[in-house]
Amino acid sequence: MATYQEFIQQNEDRDGVRFSWNLWPSSRLEATRLVVPVSCLFTPLKERPDLPPVQYEPVLCSRANCKAVLNPLCQVDYRAKIWACNFCFQRNPFPPSYAGISDVNQPAELMPQFSTIEYIVQRSPPNPLIFLYVVDTCLEEEDLQALKESLQMSLSLLPPNALVGLITFGRMVQVHELSCEGIAKSYVFRGTKELSSKQIQEMLGLTNPSASGPQGRPAAPQDPAVTCRFLQPVHKVDMNLTDLLGELQRDPWPVPQGKRPLRSTGIALSIAVGLLEGTFPNTGARVMMFMGGPPTQGPGMVVGDELKTPIRSWHDITKDNARHLKKATKYYDALANRAAVNGHSIDIYACALDQTGLLEMKCLSNLTGGHIAMGDSFNTSLFKQTFQRVFSKDHNGEFRMAFGGTLEVKASRELKVSGAIGPCVSLNTKGPCISENEVGVGGTTQWKICSLSPSTTLALYFEVVNQHNAPIPQGGRGAVQFVTQYQHSNTQRRIRVTTVARNWADAQSQIQHIESSFDQEASAVIMARLGVFRAESEEGPDVLRWLDRQLIRLFMFHLRRSPFLQVFNNSPDECSYYRHHFVRQDLTQSLIMIQPILYSYSFHGPPEPVLLDSGSILPDRILLMDTFFQLVIYHGETIAQWRKAGYQEQPEYENFKHLLVAPVDDAQEILQTRFPMPRYIDTEHGGSQARFLLSKVNPSQTHNNLYSWGQETGAPILTDDVSLQVFMDHLKKLAVSSAA
Amino acid sequence: MNVNQQTPMASPYGPPQPGYGQPSYAPLGGGYPGPYGPYNGPAAAYQPGAPPQGYSPYASFPSKAVAANPVSDLSSPLDLGPARGPLTSAPRPVSTPQAYSQYPQGDSQNGPPPMDHSMAQPAHRSPVSQPYSQGAMNLSGPHPSYSQQYGAPPPMQQVTNQMSGMQIGSGPPTSVGPGYAHHPSTQPPISAAYSSAAPPSYTQAPPLSAAPSQPPPPSEPAASQPYYGGPPPPQQQPFPSAHHPSQPFVSSSPYLGPPSQPQAPPVSQQQSFPPGPPAQQPFPNSAPPPVSQASYSGPPPLTQHSFPPSSQSGPFPPISISPSQYPGPQPQSQPGPPPFHSGPSPRGPVPPPSMSQQQANHLPPGPMQQQQPPQPGMQGGYPTQQNGAFGQPRGPQPGYAGPQYPGQQNYGAGPAPAPAPPAQKRLDPDSIPSPQASELPAVQKSRHRIDPDAIPSPIQVIEDDRVNKSSEPFTTGVKGQAPPLVTTNFQVKDQGNASPRFIRCTAYNMPCTADMAKQSQVPLAAVIKPLAMLPPDETPPYIVDHGEGGPIRCNRCKAYMCPYMQFIEGGRRFQCGFCSCVTEVPPHYFQHLDHTGKRVDCYDRPELSQGSYEFVATVDYCKNNKLPQPPSFIFFIDVSYNAVKSGMVNIVCQELKTLLDYLPRENPEADSVVRVGFVTYNKVLHFYNVKSSLAQPQMMVVSDVSDMFLPLLDGFLVGVNDSRMVIESLLDQIPEMFADTRETETVFGPVIQAGLEALKAADCAGKLFVFHSTLPIAEAPGKLKNREDKKLVGTDKEKSLFQPQSGFYSNLSKECVAQGCCVDLFLFPNQYVDVATLGVVPVSTGGSVYKYTYFQAETDRERFLNDLRRDVQKPMGFDAVMRVRTSTGIRATDFFGSFFMSNTTDVELAGLDCDKTVTVEFRHDDKLSEDTGALMQCAVLYTSCSGQRRLRVHNMAVNCCSQLADLYRNCETDTIINFFSKYAYRSILNTPTKTVRDTMVNQCAQILACYRKNCASPSSAGQLILPECMKLLPVYLNCVLKSDVLQPGADISLDDRAYLRQLLSCMDVSESHIFFYPRLLPLVKLDGGSLPMAVRNSEERLSKGGVYLLETGLHLFLWVGANAQQELLSNIFGTPTFSQIDPNMTSLPELDNPFSQRLREIIDSFRSQRSRYMKLMVVKQEDKAELIFKHFLCEDKSTSGGASYVDFLCHMHKEIRQLLS
């Protein structure tokens, strides 16, 4: 038997699932004692190039409240053409099309290697993809120009039948009509007045009684061009739109001295949401908002237009001094929920030197599965490449994005679903396997994930409800089935079903087995998510204390110091940004975020990972640190001097040149695949940017103990934070004393 | 009619006066007529005898009013003798014609002034003469008619008429007649009775006779002569005195005098006529007596005959004519004879007639009253009946009329009545009427008729003014001088007072005290057109720059430097002419004085020597102390279904492409600095970005109409030349874009809000051109509901229909005014659009409303485009504030026009163009001094179309008078009517229409009664005496009362009424004049450069064989008689056949013959004179469209119940008499 390590890896590769425990304690009591709940990280659209989708529909359990999908774990009676549901034990006849089924003639979904299987559903006509650009025009000329170019570039990346729309905003909000010849038309809204969805649709002339079906959920319009002048197929309006973007002017309203430009971001978004709501409800769509500063007027304003009033800081927030915070958050929350209900996701691309209000607006993306990208300017490769990567394609030439996903979780009787943490919203579907104990977004068995990428990962939390006195028969297995319905980027409707099972174990007798089945990495991420989730809603110190009580693990040290929980040194916007990504990335990336990776390059050998410790900072090394958000190349003091002296230019020091290039090459490799683009930093000893590195490493040497250690290894870090050593010592003490 | 006013004046007119001398009527009534009649024959001598005859004649005369008159003559005889003596001597024998001629001559000479209104007016203004003349005029008018009828008799009649005329003059004579006998008693009664007796009294004859007879001869002559002299107004009085009996006639007395003399012979009559004619001026002058008479007579008779019974009008004419008529009446005396002729029966019956007449006469006494009625008809008699009933009264009148008319006509008869009068007078015509009626039904009818030619004729007045005043330039230097009429072409020389093109006053002699003003009831108002365009031969106001300190002003009242500032202390200080405060002269403005105390540079500085000039304003005069930006024009085009379908959108867009090159500018060489913007709308608004850097315009739709805002800043308002390509592209595309629109709903409030926001954003003033088609029912601020409810018309709630539906637009207009946002509204409705509400903003912002109901591209295009072009191109000022300062003692208290006022003194106009007029009413708050007169200074601060801040100043000085006569002599009826109509049109917002009408009639009656009481020489109460300057007041007032706003016909929509109401509010005098009294030109010989003389607005004046052009200021009609000559038709239409004329044509074919060319020239020149393009409608006689045309024949009864001129005159007379008694 393979090691757990291998088992875990294999499971992840095949199903995109990693459980905190791979043997489950068989009673509630025991499960509770384990501290880390039975939970998993699930990547619904894990890339499976080897998995061909099947062209038929799944077979469902006929029990009304079960509807589990036929899977390899089901018992099948080939003779009677009957299968038993492994969740509710209902016996179901196969449908007529399965008449030829036999031992040797099994449908794919019964084969063990198809524990994850994807069906293509033909039920509804394909919906086109919809991209709605919402563009801030209160930008510097240079920024605007760069943004315009990026947008025009993106048009060429869209599939020709995708629908595009354009909304621009500044002091006013303009919805551009794309279908017109000659005169460019746009509908203008003032940026200060909140309008209901109905009003917006009326004002846009979308309330055509014949257009909306009687069932309230109009089928995707047969000819979108007719029903909506604002969303048009790219191939039709390519030229128009390119011209339109080309003629886009900076917001013409004068900005008086000492004021911020008036930016009606809130209204622009509400119009975007309202527009889609009215025209393509329940259809996958992506609202892409580009903003160059904080909303300064109307509902959703984050800061006033007086420059003398700075945007809120953590300090203001803790002092309850942020005037617009609550109102704006509430406003965007409502918007996000509306968008999520309709399956539309919202991306935020915020490029400004100052904060832009991500704190208030984060839910827009968090709830709808949208992206958030943060940069200093639209005229940077950080933004340009990040944006370009949104439209990256897989090996089939299809977008790595999916829309309108619904994730349903079914579990064996002994297991109930506590909740999920990730870019999703609850669909409030009641079912038999809902735990009363809510963790994350709970109380449902279905979640809506408006936009999915192959790396989108949710953390799902379960509760073992089996009573201690009702033991599970030896060899019993608990099963969990994930049913993910989504709209593929090629407009197909698909259903991916993943069914996994784990053995039950009696904690009393098989505690060692359970221990060995523990997945430390997964648990770390899972618990971190829980921590972040709580941090969002609770006071920071409380969360830290909770975390301390819950866990004693190495990485927790870094987690405590990460921007996910620690707001010091990070603006509210940055925190939101980091957290946003943390709750959606897959396990590997999440781990990097928690505990950055540090590679050391030297003449002494090949690059090697080193401890994230101040001790690793040596003069003759080049360090490459990947924190997910930043890629830092740090040249040690000596190296830096050499480089300054230009040795790398001299042929005799070619090896030095290679040494310098090596980390850069590695960084490029990472940059190639990472989304969003990390901030790429090339610095050296004493450089101002070195702070990125210094803030991450374990301060084993500080100004306090530098001389006591006396070694000249590493660089001292000027901080009052405790070092890992101290932390561990303290933990040990705690572990012993509070063991009871 | 008698317009005694003139009478007094008449003295010169003497003859006419007599005519006027309603007395004559009275006298006529008196039965004198009878006598006269005979007399007439006999001439002078007969008078006495005549009377009796008169009576008889009356009977006969009745039909021939003239005959009656003669009677009056009776009285006159005596007087006449004397009076006429002078005049007549020759004339008498001459017989009518001669007489006329003579008179005319005489008139022209003496009389002219008096007689001829025009003539008289000018000359006489001072005194009574004018009135007389008028009266005379009228009288004469009627006469003729009679004469004609009688055909053969004519001569006689004429004579009689003349006689009557004479009498008229003497009219009073009636009294005379009676007077002689009863005079004192009678007359008084008459006067009192006039109503009843009046007729007789009217009959100038009576007065004439009376006056003449008695004192008249002596006094009259004397008086008359003096008058002629043009002298003293007092004369009138004197006359009265002289005439004692005739008193009423007084005015006429002079005439009487003459008449009387002549009377004896027929001549007298003639004479009278002459006067009459002269009075009528035109007639006399032109085709003197004979002609006029003839013509008149011609018609009259007919009318009379036919009308008599029916139309009391008949009588009226005489009334107005009183003088002339009277003469006519007097003629009666002569007519006596004529009557015979005419009413041979009478004659034959003479005795009987006399009997009857006598009865009448006797009755007259009774009848007198009756007669009076007739006279009212004329004046009193008519009035009574007619008045009472007015239109209908006729019915009764007939009865009355019968008697009355006779009486009237007969004045002679009048005279007869005169005797009766005493008793009768008091009696009421009404009571009598019936008897009369019974007595002389047939006759009555004929008698009833008042000859329309005998009543004051606007045409004659206009023509006289034109003849007399167009040759010399009008210099404004003389205070208290009334300018020529608006219908006259004249040149103005600014010598210190504003040109009448800028300011016209109702009175150029203001009463010194509030009491006087109140007593006279003459409104004191000025009609100011601050930016009026001047003809090319006059210099526009000079621009004065007083440097950085700004214009020099009085320290206390802030009046601007003007010719009325008196420099003192060697020029170091000046005393303000308005408030007397002394102000230092700033050093840079100092100049030495010459020996007369004038500054040496007086004539170098416009502000010291001119009535109108402009200052360059400094930054202190600017909003926010910031020099203004050049203004902007924003075009709002309705693109809803109706607007597109009617073709409006297409036309506007096409036109704008070229029109934009003609935006107003001050320097014709340079480009206009006015920026333009474009918006289309239905229930949402589409703004256009037409920035020059764009390849294509961009449309920005604002659907949030509930909370309007401007969606773009840069690129909305652009210079035409910069963005020409983009604009043209836009204008090309707009019609295409909306060609298939199905949107029928529109908004309106947000449209104006949008414009306002745009101007606010651009921080400039400007003008919005809104092209709108339907009632704005879309959900938005300012949404309106259809509230057209014809059932409310005529009720007390009617006024609510003229008020805006809600306060929204009023509030909006306040904001607009604050920003200097002027709104011009072009409406293209197919149904009710609630002009009353939509017009609120344009009216409050100095804008205009244009309305094209049932707009069709083919037929209305030209009118609309011309209006639009003119509206866009015309010079205008923006963001204007107007303030009228006056010298101590009076104060501007009320303002009428298109503007907004936030306090009681400043008239705020977001826009002020060259056609906009503000009427200002003044009231006393203290005594004025005759020495200093009254001053007013109208200062308008505005931003010119080039963005320069300017101050235009108009100064006006008028005299003050302590004598009412001076007031009446120096007022201008057209301006008074302008004021009255504006006042009335505004009143209907808050007062039931009927009340408004009554109030107007009442006020006019008071004006005239006051004159009668205080200025006119005493005369019989039955005589209608009008001041020369106001003799057209009744006819114009009637036109106002009959206008669609005050008396709507069934086919007049509420929108039309609201539209007209608003339209009038900013009309100047010439526009309001033609609006109320359209110009009707017979198209006969069009060779030569002059226009054919207009004819009066009555169907009677239309010949079946003719073609007429009618100009109303808003429309042009070409009326084609059913029997029009083929040649004429060929010349005009290119087809000789009546039936082939296309009634739908809107422009005449361009034919290569002089007639066609000239006609089209005339039409073009008419159009160029008006601020709005007049669409031409061809109306074929008997065609359906003729109804519309007839609506504008304002001397006729209107289908909506409006009185005919004659009826109304009678009514006025009755009102006056009531006031006097």
Coordinates of N, CA, C and O in Angstrom, one line a residue, chain B residues 13 100-120 122 133 137 140 273-293 296 459-468 1031 1093:
Chain B
Y13 N -64.8 122.9 -37.5 CA -65.6 122.0 -38.3 C -67.0 122.4 -38.2 O -67.8 121.9 -38.9
Y100 N -71.0 120.3 -49.7 CA -69.9 119.5 -49.3 C -68.6 120.1 -49.6 O -67.7 120.2 -48.8
S101 N -68.6 120.3 -50.9 CA -67.3 120.8 -51.3 C -66.9 121.9 -50.5 O -65.9 122.0 -49.9
Q102 N -67.9 122.7 -50.4 CA -67.6 123.9 -49.6 C -67.1 123.5 -48.2 O -66.0 123.9 -47.8
Y103 N -67.9 122.7 -47.7 CA -67.6 122.4 -46.3 C -66.2 121.8 -46.3 O -65.4 122.2 -45.6
P104 N -66.2 120.9 -47.2 CA -64.8 120.3 -47.1 C -63.8 121.4 -47.2 O -63.0 121.4 -46.3
Q105 N -64.0 122.1 -48.1 CA -63.1 123.2 -48.2 C -63.0 123.9 -46.9 O -62.0 124.0 -46.2
G106 N -64.2 124.3 -46.6 CA -64.2 125.1 -45.4 C -63.5 124.2 -44.3 O -62.6 124.7 -43.6
D107 N -63.9 123.1 -44.3 CA -63.4 122.2 -43.3 C -61.9 122.2 -43.5 O -61.1 122.4 -42.5
S108 N -61.6 121.8 -44.7 CA -60.2 121.7 -44.9 C -59.5 122.9 -44.3 O -58.5 122.9 -43.6
Q109 N -60.1 123.9 -44.7 CA -59.5 125.2 -44.2 C -59.7 125.3 -42.8 O -58.9 125.0 -42.0
N110 N -60.9 125.6 -42.5 CA -61.2 125.7 -41.1 C -61.4 124.4 -40.5 O -60.6 123.9 -39.8
G111 N -62.5 124.0 -41.1 CA -62.9 122.7 -40.6 C -61.9 121.6 -40.7 O -61.7 120.9 -39.8
P112 N -61.3 121.6 -41.7 CA -60.4 120.4 -42.0 C -59.9 120.0 -40.6 O -60.1 118.8 -40.3
P113 N -59.3 120.9 -40.1 CA -58.8 120.5 -38.8 C -59.9 119.8 -38.0 O -59.8 118.6 -37.7
P114 N -60.8 120.5 -37.8 CA -61.8 119.9 -36.9 C -62.4 118.8 -37.6 O -62.4 117.7 -37.1
M115 N -62.9 119.0 -38.7 CA -63.6 118.0 -39.4 C -62.7 116.8 -39.5 O -63.0 115.7 -39.0
D116 N -61.7 117.0 -40.3 CA -60.9 115.9 -40.5 C -60.2 115.6 -39.2 O -59.7 116.4 -38.5
H117 N -60.4 114.4 -38.9 CA -59.8 114.0 -37.7 C -58.3 114.3 -37.8 O -57.8 115.0 -36.9
S118 N -57.8 113.8 -38.8 CA -56.4 113.9 -38.9 C -56.1 115.4 -38.8 O -55.4 115.9 -38.0
M119 N -56.7 116.0 -39.8 CA -56.5 117.4 -39.8 C -56.8 118.0 -38.5 O -55.9 118.6 -37.9
A120 N -57.9 117.8 -38.2 CA -58.4 118.4 -36.9 C -57.4 118.0 -35.8 O -56.9 118.9 -35.1
P122 N -54.4 117.1 -35.5 CA -53.2 117.8 -35.3 C -53.5 119.3 -34.9 O -53.1 119.7 -33.8
S133 N -64.4 116.9 -35.4 CA -64.2 116.4 -36.7 C -64.7 115.0 -36.8 O -65.4 114.6 -37.7
M137 N -67.2 113.5 -39.1 CA -66.9 112.4 -40.0 C -68.1 111.4 -40.0 O -68.7 111.2 -41.1
S140 N -71.3 112.6 -41.5 CA -71.3 112.7 -42.9 C -71.5 111.3 -43.5 O -72.3 111.1 -44.4
F273 N -72.8 118.6 -44.4 CA -72.2 117.4 -44.9 C -70.7 117.7 -45.1 O -69.9 117.0 -44.6
P274 N -70.6 118.6 -45.8 CA -69.2 118.9 -46.0 C -68.4 118.7 -44.8 O -67.5 117.9 -44.7
P275 N -68.9 119.3 -43.8 CA -68.2 119.1 -42.6 C -68.1 117.7 -42.4 O -67.0 117.1 -42.2
G276 N -69.2 117.2 -42.5 CA -69.2 115.7 -42.2 C -68.1 115.1 -43.0 O -67.2 114.6 -42.4
P277 N -68.1 115.3 -44.2 CA -67.1 114.7 -45.0 C -65.8 115.1 -44.5 O -65.0 114.3 -44.1
P278 N -65.6 116.3 -44.4 CA -64.3 116.7 -43.9 C -64.0 115.9 -42.7 O -63.0 115.3 -42.5
A279 N -65.0 115.9 -41.9 CA -64.7 115.2 -40.6 C -64.2 113.9 -41.0 O -63.2 113.4 -40.5
Q280 N -64.9 113.3 -41.9 CA -64.5 112.0 -42.3 C -63.2 112.2 -43.1 O -62.6 111.3 -43.5
Q281 N -62.9 113.4 -43.2 CA -61.7 113.8 -43.8 C -61.5 113.1 -45.2 O -61.6 113.8 -46.2
P282 N -61.2 111.9 -45.1 CA -60.8 111.3 -46.3 C -61.9 111.6 -47.3 O -61.6 112.2 -48.3
F283 N -63.0 111.3 -47.0 CA -64.0 111.5 -47.9 C -64.0 112.9 -48.4 O -63.9 113.2 -49.6
P284 N -64.2 113.7 -47.5 CA -64.3 115.1 -47.9 C -63.2 115.5 -48.7 O -63.3 115.9 -49.9
N285 N -62.1 115.2 -48.2 CA -60.9 115.6 -48.9 C -60.9 115.0 -50.3 O -60.8 115.7 -51.2
S286 N -60.8 113.8 -50.2 CA -60.6 113.1 -51.5 C -61.7 113.4 -52.5 O -61.6 114.3 -53.4
A287 N -62.7 112.7 -52.3 CA -63.8 112.9 -53.2 C -64.9 113.7 -52.6 O -66.0 113.4 -52.6
P288 N -64.4 114.6 -52.0 CA -65.2 115.5 -51.1 C -66.6 115.0 -50.9 O -66.9 113.9 -51.2
P289 N -67.2 115.9 -50.5 CA -68.6 115.6 -50.0 C -69.3 114.7 -51.0 O -69.7 113.6 -50.6
P290 N -69.4 115.2 -52.1 CA -70.3 114.4 -53.0 C -69.9 113.0 -53.0 O -70.7 112.2 -52.5
V291 N -68.8 112.8 -53.4 CA -68.3 111.4 -53.5 C -68.6 110.7 -52.2 O -69.3 109.7 -52.2
S292 N -68.0 111.2 -51.2 CA -68.2 110.5 -50.0 C -69.6 110.2 -49.7 O -70.0 109.1 -49.5
Q293 N -70.3 111.2 -49.8 CA -71.7 111.1 -49.6 C -72.2 110.0 -50.5 O -72.8 109.1 -50.1
Y296 N -71.1 106.9 -49.6 CA -71.7 106.5 -48.4 C -73.2 106.3 -48.6 O -73.7 105.3 -48.3
I459 N -60.0 103.8 -41.0 CA -59.3 104.0 -42.3 C -59.0 105.4 -42.5 O -57.9 105.9 -42.9
Q460 N -60.0 106.2 -42.3 CA -59.9 107.6 -42.6 C -58.9 108.2 -41.6 O -58.0 109.0 -42.0
V461 N -58.9 107.9 -40.4 CA -58.0 108.4 -39.4 C -56.6 108.1 -39.8 O -55.7 108.9 -39.8
I462 N -56.4 106.8 -40.2 CA -55.0 106.4 -40.6 C -54.6 107.1 -41.8 O -53.4 107.6 -41.9
E463 N -55.5 107.2 -42.7 CA -55.1 107.9 -44.0 C -54.8 109.3 -43.8 O -53.8 109.8 -44.3
D464 N -55.5 110.0 -42.9 CA -55.3 111.4 -42.7 C -53.9 111.6 -42.0 O -53.1 112.4 -42.3
D465 N -53.7 110.7 -41.1 CA -52.4 110.8 -40.4 C -51.3 110.6 -41.3 O -50.2 111.2 -41.3
R466 N -51.5 109.6 -42.2 CA -50.4 109.3 -43.2 C -50.2 110.5 -44.1 O -49.0 110.9 -44.3
V467 N -51.3 111.1 -44.5 CA -51.1 112.2 -45.4 C -50.4 113.4 -44.7 O -49.6 114.1 -45.3
N468 N -50.8 113.6 -43.5 CA -50.3 114.8 -42.8 C -49.0 114.6 -42.2 O -48.3 115.6 -41.9
K1031 N -61.5 109.1 -31.0 CA -62.7 108.7 -31.6 C -62.8 107.3 -32.1 O -63.8 106.7 -32.4
M1093 N -55.7 102.4 -51.0 CA -56.2 102.7 -49.7 C -57.1 101.6 -49.1 O -57.9 101.0 -49.8

